[in-house]
PDB file of C-alpha atoms in Angstrom:
ATOM      1  CA  ARG A1450       0.000   0.000   0.000  1.00 66.00           C
ATOM      2  CA  LEU A1451       2.991   2.331   0.356  1.00 77.00           C
ATOM      3  CA  ILE A1452       4.616   1.512  -2.978  1.00 78.00           C
ATOM      4  CA  GLU A1453       2.899   4.288  -4.950  1.00 81.00           C
ATOM      5  CA  ALA A1454       3.481   6.892  -2.242  1.00 85.00           C
ATOM      6  CA  ILE A1455       7.172   6.054  -2.042  1.00 85.00           C
ATOM      7  CA  ALA A1456       7.508   6.028  -5.838  1.00 83.00           C
ATOM      8  CA  GLU A1457       5.883   9.467  -6.050  1.00 86.00           C
ATOM      9  CA  SER A1458       8.307  10.888  -3.486  1.00 90.00           C
ATOM     10  CA  LEU A1459      11.416   9.853  -5.450  1.00 90.00           C
ATOM     11  CA  PRO A1460      13.279  12.548  -7.394  1.00 92.00           C
ATOM     12  CA  ASP A1461      12.225  12.727 -11.064  1.00 90.00           C
ATOM     13  CA  ASP A1462      15.682  11.863 -12.392  1.00 89.00           C
ATOM     14  CA  PHE A1463      15.862   8.768 -10.152  1.00 87.00           C
ATOM     15  CA  ARG A1464      12.457   7.268 -11.035  1.00 83.00           C
ATOM     16  CA  PRO A1465      13.483   5.636 -14.337  1.00 79.00           C
ATOM     17  CA  ARG A1466      16.014   3.524 -12.419  1.00 79.00           C
ATOM     18  CA  VAL A1467      13.418   2.137 -10.016  1.00 82.00           C
ATOM     19  CA  VAL A1468      11.329  -0.960 -10.568  1.00 80.00           C
ATOM     20  CA  LYS A1469       8.108  -1.332  -8.628  1.00 80.00           C
ATOM     21  CA  ILE A1470       7.447  -4.858  -7.431  1.00 81.00           C
ATOM     22  CA  GLN A1471       3.919  -5.421  -6.207  1.00 79.00           C
ATOM     23  CA  GLU A1472       4.910  -7.887  -3.521  1.00 80.00           C
ATOM     24  CA  ASP A1473       5.468  -7.755   0.228  1.00 81.00           C
ATOM     25  CA  LEU A1474       9.131  -8.621   0.708  1.00 83.00           C
ATOM     26  CA  ALA A1475       9.533  -7.242   4.223  1.00 82.00           C
ATOM     27  CA  LYS A1476       9.949 -10.645   5.861  1.00 85.00           C
ATOM     28  CA  VAL A1477      12.051 -12.280   3.160  1.00 86.00           C
ATOM     29  CA  VAL A1478      15.608 -12.955   4.353  1.00 87.00           C
ATOM     30  CA  SER A1479      18.632 -11.879   2.334  1.00 84.00           C
ATOM     31  CA  PRO A1480      19.521 -14.958   0.206  1.00 86.00           C
ATOM     32  CA  ALA A1481      15.864 -15.559  -0.673  1.00 88.00           C
ATOM     33  CA  LEU A1482      15.345 -11.838  -1.325  1.00 90.00           C
ATOM     34  CA  GLU A1483      18.165 -11.798  -3.852  1.00 89.00           C
ATOM     35  CA  ALA A1484      16.696 -14.829  -5.635  1.00 89.00           C
ATOM     36  CA  ARG A1485      13.246 -13.188  -5.758  1.00 88.00           C
ATOM     37  CA  LEU A1486      14.592  -9.869  -7.045  1.00 90.00           C
ATOM     38  CA  GLU A1487      17.053 -11.206  -9.611  1.00 91.00           C
ATOM     39  CA  PRO A1488      14.522 -11.865 -12.416  1.00 90.00           C
ATOM     40  CA  HIS A1489      13.080  -8.352 -11.967  1.00 88.00           C
ATOM     41  CA  VAL A1490      16.536  -6.778 -12.099  1.00 88.00           C
ATOM     42  CA  GLU A1491      17.485  -8.757 -15.223  1.00 90.00           C
ATOM     43  CA  GLU A1492      14.234  -7.809 -16.953  1.00 90.00           C
ATOM     44  CA  TRP A1493      14.810  -4.138 -16.114  1.00 88.00           C
ATOM     45  CA  GLN A1494      18.409  -4.289 -17.380  1.00 90.00           C
ATOM     46  CA  ARG A1495      17.325  -5.884 -20.665  1.00 91.00           C
ATOM     47  CA  ALA A1496      14.650  -3.231 -21.145  1.00 91.00           C
ATOM     48  CA  GLN A1497      17.174  -0.436 -20.455  1.00 91.00           C
ATOM     49  CA  GLN A1498      19.701  -1.952 -22.839  1.00 93.00           C
ATOM     50  CA  SER A1499      17.053  -2.414 -25.515  1.00 93.00           C
ATOM     51  CA  GLU A1500      16.056   1.253 -25.174  1.00 92.00           C
ATOM     52  CA  MET A1501      19.704   2.295 -25.481  1.00 94.00           C
ATOM     53  CA  VAL A1502      20.210   0.196 -28.628  1.00 95.00           C
ATOM     54  CA  THR A1503      17.048   1.659 -30.166  1.00 93.00           C
ATOM     55  CA  SER A1504      18.127   5.190 -29.282  1.00 93.00           C
ATOM     56  CA  LEU A1505      21.588   4.635 -30.746  1.00 95.00           C
ATOM     57  CA  LEU A1506      20.351   3.081 -33.968  1.00 93.00           C
ATOM     58  CA  GLU A1507      17.609   5.654 -34.501  1.00 93.00           C
ATOM     59  CA  GLY A1508      19.885   8.597 -33.711  1.00 86.00           C
ATOM     60  CA  LYS A1509      20.491  10.320 -37.004  1.00 74.00           C
ATOM     61  CA  ARG A1510      22.911  12.900 -35.627  1.00 83.00           C
ATOM     62  CA  GLY A1511      25.208  12.701 -32.676  1.00 93.00           C
ATOM     63  CA  THR A1512      25.822   8.950 -32.902  1.00 95.00           C
ATOM     64  CA  VAL A1513      28.376   6.692 -34.509  1.00 96.00           C
ATOM     65  CA  THR A1514      28.214   2.950 -35.236  1.00 96.00           C
ATOM     66  CA  GLY A1515      30.579   0.317 -36.584  1.00 96.00           C
ATOM     67  CA  LEU A1516      33.942  -0.685 -35.179  1.00 96.00           C
ATOM     68  CA  ASP A1517      36.247   1.421 -37.363  1.00 96.00           C
ATOM     69  CA  ARG A1518      34.294   4.691 -37.120  1.00 96.00           C
ATOM     70  CA  THR A1519      33.572   4.229 -33.420  1.00 97.00           C
ATOM     71  CA  LEU A1520      37.217   3.457 -32.570  1.00 96.00           C
ATOM     72  CA  ASP A1521      38.329   6.510 -34.525  1.00 96.00           C
ATOM     73  CA  GLU A1522      35.845   8.850 -32.823  1.00 96.00           C
ATOM     74  CA  LEU A1523      36.663   7.326 -29.420  1.00 97.00           C
ATOM     75  CA  GLN A1524      40.395   7.955 -29.832  1.00 95.00           C
ATOM     76  CA  ASN A1525      39.723  11.498 -31.005  1.00 95.00           C
ATOM     77  CA  GLY A1526      37.875  12.204 -27.748  1.00 95.00           C
ATOM     78  CA  MET A1527      34.524  12.575 -29.477  1.00 96.00           C
ATOM     79  CA  VAL A1528      32.564   9.739 -27.802  1.00 97.00           C
ATOM     80  CA  ARG A1529      30.826  10.291 -24.471  1.00 96.00           C
ATOM     81  CA  LEU A1530      28.997   6.957 -24.079  1.00 96.00           C
ATOM     82  CA  LEU A1531      29.953   3.682 -25.738  1.00 97.00           C
ATOM     83  CA  LEU A1532      27.591   0.775 -26.293  1.00 97.00           C
ATOM     84  CA  LEU A1533      28.921  -2.623 -27.314  1.00 96.00           C
ATOM     85  CA  ALA A1534      27.757  -6.187 -27.675  1.00 96.00           C
ATOM     86  CA  ALA A1535      29.103  -8.490 -24.961  1.00 94.00           C
ATOM     87  CA  ASP A1536      30.488 -10.954 -27.499  1.00 94.00           C
ATOM     88  CA  LEU A1537      32.455  -8.370 -29.511  1.00 95.00           C
ATOM     89  CA  ASP A1538      36.207  -8.981 -29.228  1.00 93.00           C
ATOM     90  CA  PRO A1539      38.040  -8.535 -32.526  1.00 95.00           C
ATOM     91  CA  THR A1540      41.795  -8.578 -32.837  1.00 95.00           C
ATOM     92  CA  LEU A1541      43.121  -5.072 -33.383  1.00 96.00           C
ATOM     93  CA  ARG A1542      46.553  -3.579 -33.748  1.00 96.00           C
ATOM     94  CA  GLN A1543      47.899  -1.050 -31.310  1.00 96.00           C
ATOM     95  CA  CYS A1544      50.896   1.199 -31.829  1.00 95.00           C
ATOM     96  CA  THR A1545      53.665   0.614 -29.306  1.00 95.00           C
ATOM     97  CA  ARG A1546      54.598   4.320 -29.347  1.00 95.00           C
ATOM     98  CA  CYS A1547      51.452   6.465 -29.698  1.00 94.00           C
ATOM     99  CA  GLY A1548      48.907   3.837 -28.623  1.00 93.00           C
ATOM    100  CA  ARG A1549      46.663   4.376 -31.651  1.00 95.00           C
ATOM    101  CA  THR A1550      44.434   1.340 -32.102  1.00 95.00           C
ATOM    102  CA  ASP A1551      42.695   0.232 -35.286  1.00 95.00           C
ATOM    103  CA  ARG A1552      42.053  -2.678 -37.651  1.00 93.00           C
ATOM    104  CA  ALA A1553      44.271  -1.490 -40.499  1.00 88.00           C
ATOM    105  CA  ASP A1554      46.544  -4.033 -42.150  1.00 87.00           C
ATOM    106  CA  GLY A1555      50.262  -3.929 -41.527  1.00 85.00           C
ATOM    107  CA  SER A1556      52.640  -3.799 -38.625  1.00 90.00           C
ATOM    108  CA  VAL A1557      53.475  -0.095 -38.850  1.00 93.00           C
ATOM    109  CA  CYS A1558      51.358   2.683 -37.315  1.00 93.00           C
ATOM    110  CA  LEU A1559      49.726   4.944 -39.881  1.00 90.00           C
ATOM    111  CA  TYR A1560      50.028   7.922 -37.477  1.00 90.00           C
ATOM    112  CA  CYS A1561      53.611   7.799 -36.202  1.00 94.00           C
ATOM    113  CA  GLY A1562      55.356   5.025 -38.125  1.00 93.00           C
ATOM    114  CA  ALA A1563      56.211   2.920 -35.070  1.00 95.00           C
ATOM    115  CA  GLN A1564      55.646  -0.818 -34.733  1.00 96.00           C
ATOM    116  CA  CYS A1565      52.180  -2.162 -33.890  1.00 95.00           C
ATOM    117  CA  ARG A1566      51.287  -5.186 -31.826  1.00 95.00           C
ATOM    118  CA  ALA A1567      48.195  -7.382 -31.934  1.00 95.00           C
ATOM    119  CA  ALA A1568      45.685  -6.573 -29.211  1.00 95.00           C
ATOM    120  CA  SER A1569      42.132  -7.623 -28.458  1.00 96.00           C
ATOM    121  CA  LEU A1570      39.395  -5.070 -27.998  1.00 96.00           C
ATOM    122  CA  ARG A1571      38.805  -6.396 -24.475  1.00 95.00           C
ATOM    123  CA  ASP A1572      42.419  -5.642 -23.587  1.00 95.00           C
ATOM    124  CA  VAL A1573      42.553  -2.090 -24.949  1.00 95.00           C
ATOM    125  CA  LEU A1574      39.015  -0.794 -24.405  1.00 96.00           C
ATOM    126  CA  PRO A1575      39.222  -0.183 -20.634  1.00 95.00           C
ATOM    127  CA  GLU A1576      42.303   1.991 -21.061  1.00 94.00           C
ATOM    128  CA  LEU A1577      40.847   3.868 -24.046  1.00 95.00           C
ATOM    129  CA  ALA A1578      37.596   4.502 -22.188  1.00 96.00           C
ATOM    130  CA  TRP A1579      39.420   5.732 -19.086  1.00 96.00           C
ATOM    131  CA  LYS A1580      41.823   7.907 -21.088  1.00 95.00           C
ATOM    132  CA  HIS A1581      38.985   9.636 -22.940  1.00 95.00           C
ATOM    133  CA  GLY A1582      36.470   9.760 -20.074  1.00 95.00           C
ATOM    134  CA  VAL A1583      33.952   7.494 -21.755  1.00 97.00           C
ATOM    135  CA  GLU A1584      31.220   5.490 -20.069  1.00 95.00           C
ATOM    136  CA  VAL A1585      30.901   1.953 -21.434  1.00 96.00           C
ATOM    137  CA  GLU A1586      27.660  -0.018 -21.462  1.00 95.00           C
ATOM    138  CA  ILE A1587      27.922  -3.680 -22.408  1.00 95.00           C
ATOM    139  CA  VAL A1588      24.779  -5.121 -23.928  1.00 95.00           C
ATOM    140  CA  ASP A1589      24.063  -8.749 -23.066  1.00 91.00           C
ATOM    141  CA  GLU A1590      23.801 -11.389 -25.770  1.00 87.00           C
ATOM    142  CA  LYS A1591      20.006 -11.609 -25.556  1.00 83.00           C
ATOM    143  CA  THR A1592      19.615  -7.908 -26.287  1.00 85.00           C
ATOM    144  CA  SER A1593      22.454  -7.254 -28.712  1.00 88.00           C
ATOM    145  CA  GLU A1594      21.090  -8.761 -31.954  1.00 90.00           C
ATOM    146  CA  ARG A1595      20.063  -5.379 -33.401  1.00 91.00           C
ATOM    147  CA  LEU A1596      23.356  -3.840 -32.298  1.00 94.00           C
ATOM    148  CA  ARG A1597      25.275  -6.605 -34.110  1.00 94.00           C
ATOM    149  CA  GLU A1598      23.593  -5.561 -37.358  1.00 91.00           C
ATOM    150  CA  ALA A1599      25.212  -2.119 -36.934  1.00 92.00           C
ATOM    151  CA  GLY A1600      28.689  -3.495 -36.248  1.00 94.00           C
ATOM    152  CA  SER A1601      28.211  -4.545 -32.595  1.00 96.00           C
ATOM    153  CA  ILE A1602      29.471  -1.206 -31.300  1.00 97.00           C
ATOM    154  CA  GLY A1603      28.460   2.432 -31.336  1.00 96.00           C
ATOM    155  CA  GLY A1604      28.345   5.539 -29.273  1.00 96.00           C
ATOM    156  CA  TRP A1605      26.914   8.938 -28.621  1.00 97.00           C
ATOM    157  CA  LEU A1606      29.145  11.823 -29.574  1.00 96.00           C
ATOM    158  CA  ARG A1607      30.024  14.717 -27.330  1.00 94.00           C
ATOM    159  CA  LEU A1608      28.481  18.084 -28.006  1.00 83.00           C
ATOM    160  CA  PRO A1609      30.829  20.588 -29.680  1.00 73.00           C
ATOM    161  CA  LYS A1610      31.223  22.494 -26.398  1.00 61.00           C
ATOM    162  CA  GLN A1611      32.195  19.273 -24.597  1.00 52.00           C
ATOM    163  CA  ASN A1612      34.730  18.488 -27.326  1.00 54.00           C
ATOM    164  CA  SER A1613      36.473  21.863 -26.937  1.00 52.00           C
ATOM    165  CA  ALA A1614      36.658  21.525 -23.160  1.00 55.00           C
ATOM    166  CA  ARG A1615      37.924  17.959 -23.507  1.00 55.00           C
ATOM    167  CA  ARG A1616      40.710  18.952 -25.919  1.00 54.00           C
ATOM    168  CA  ALA A1617      41.737  21.856 -23.668  1.00 58.00           C
ATOM    169  CA  SER A1618      41.964  19.588 -20.613  1.00 59.00           C
ATOM    170  CA  ARG A1619      44.064  17.049 -22.562  1.00 55.00           C
ATOM    171  CA  ARG A1620      46.483  19.789 -23.642  1.00 56.00           C
ATOM    172  CA  ALA A1621      46.770  21.068 -20.058  1.00 59.00           C
ATOM    173  CA  GLY A1622      47.236  17.569 -18.590  1.00 55.00           C
TER     174      GLY A1622
END
């Protein structure tokens, strides 16, 4: 009986992250509570991921999809949020000097001429995301079918103002 009242009192920006469960769980102990909540949490996560994939794929401006374009925009500091399929893990090449990562053929970096080494996306993505201040959302296999059709990866681009501030902070740091 208090569910609606509590839901109404939550801040507007927090409400989309709350799932209402019409069940009295007050007397359910911790291990059983987790088991009862898990299907609801998974359903909510799938719905959120599905909405993100739809938003990315329907975004005409301000989005990028496909591995090559997304990697390029990411390394140029243009991506603010990255979405990728959980099973995506291609072999890339990463420059041993400048760190530039791509799928181009050859063992020499196209940017600085240094040697490149083979690297998997899973190995290099955490560092790239951290370096460029990018949030990463991994879409589970059940939800990622539509994302796979667009190259299994994509992202939302930063606004021009964010890009300028980002470049300035990189030059200063």
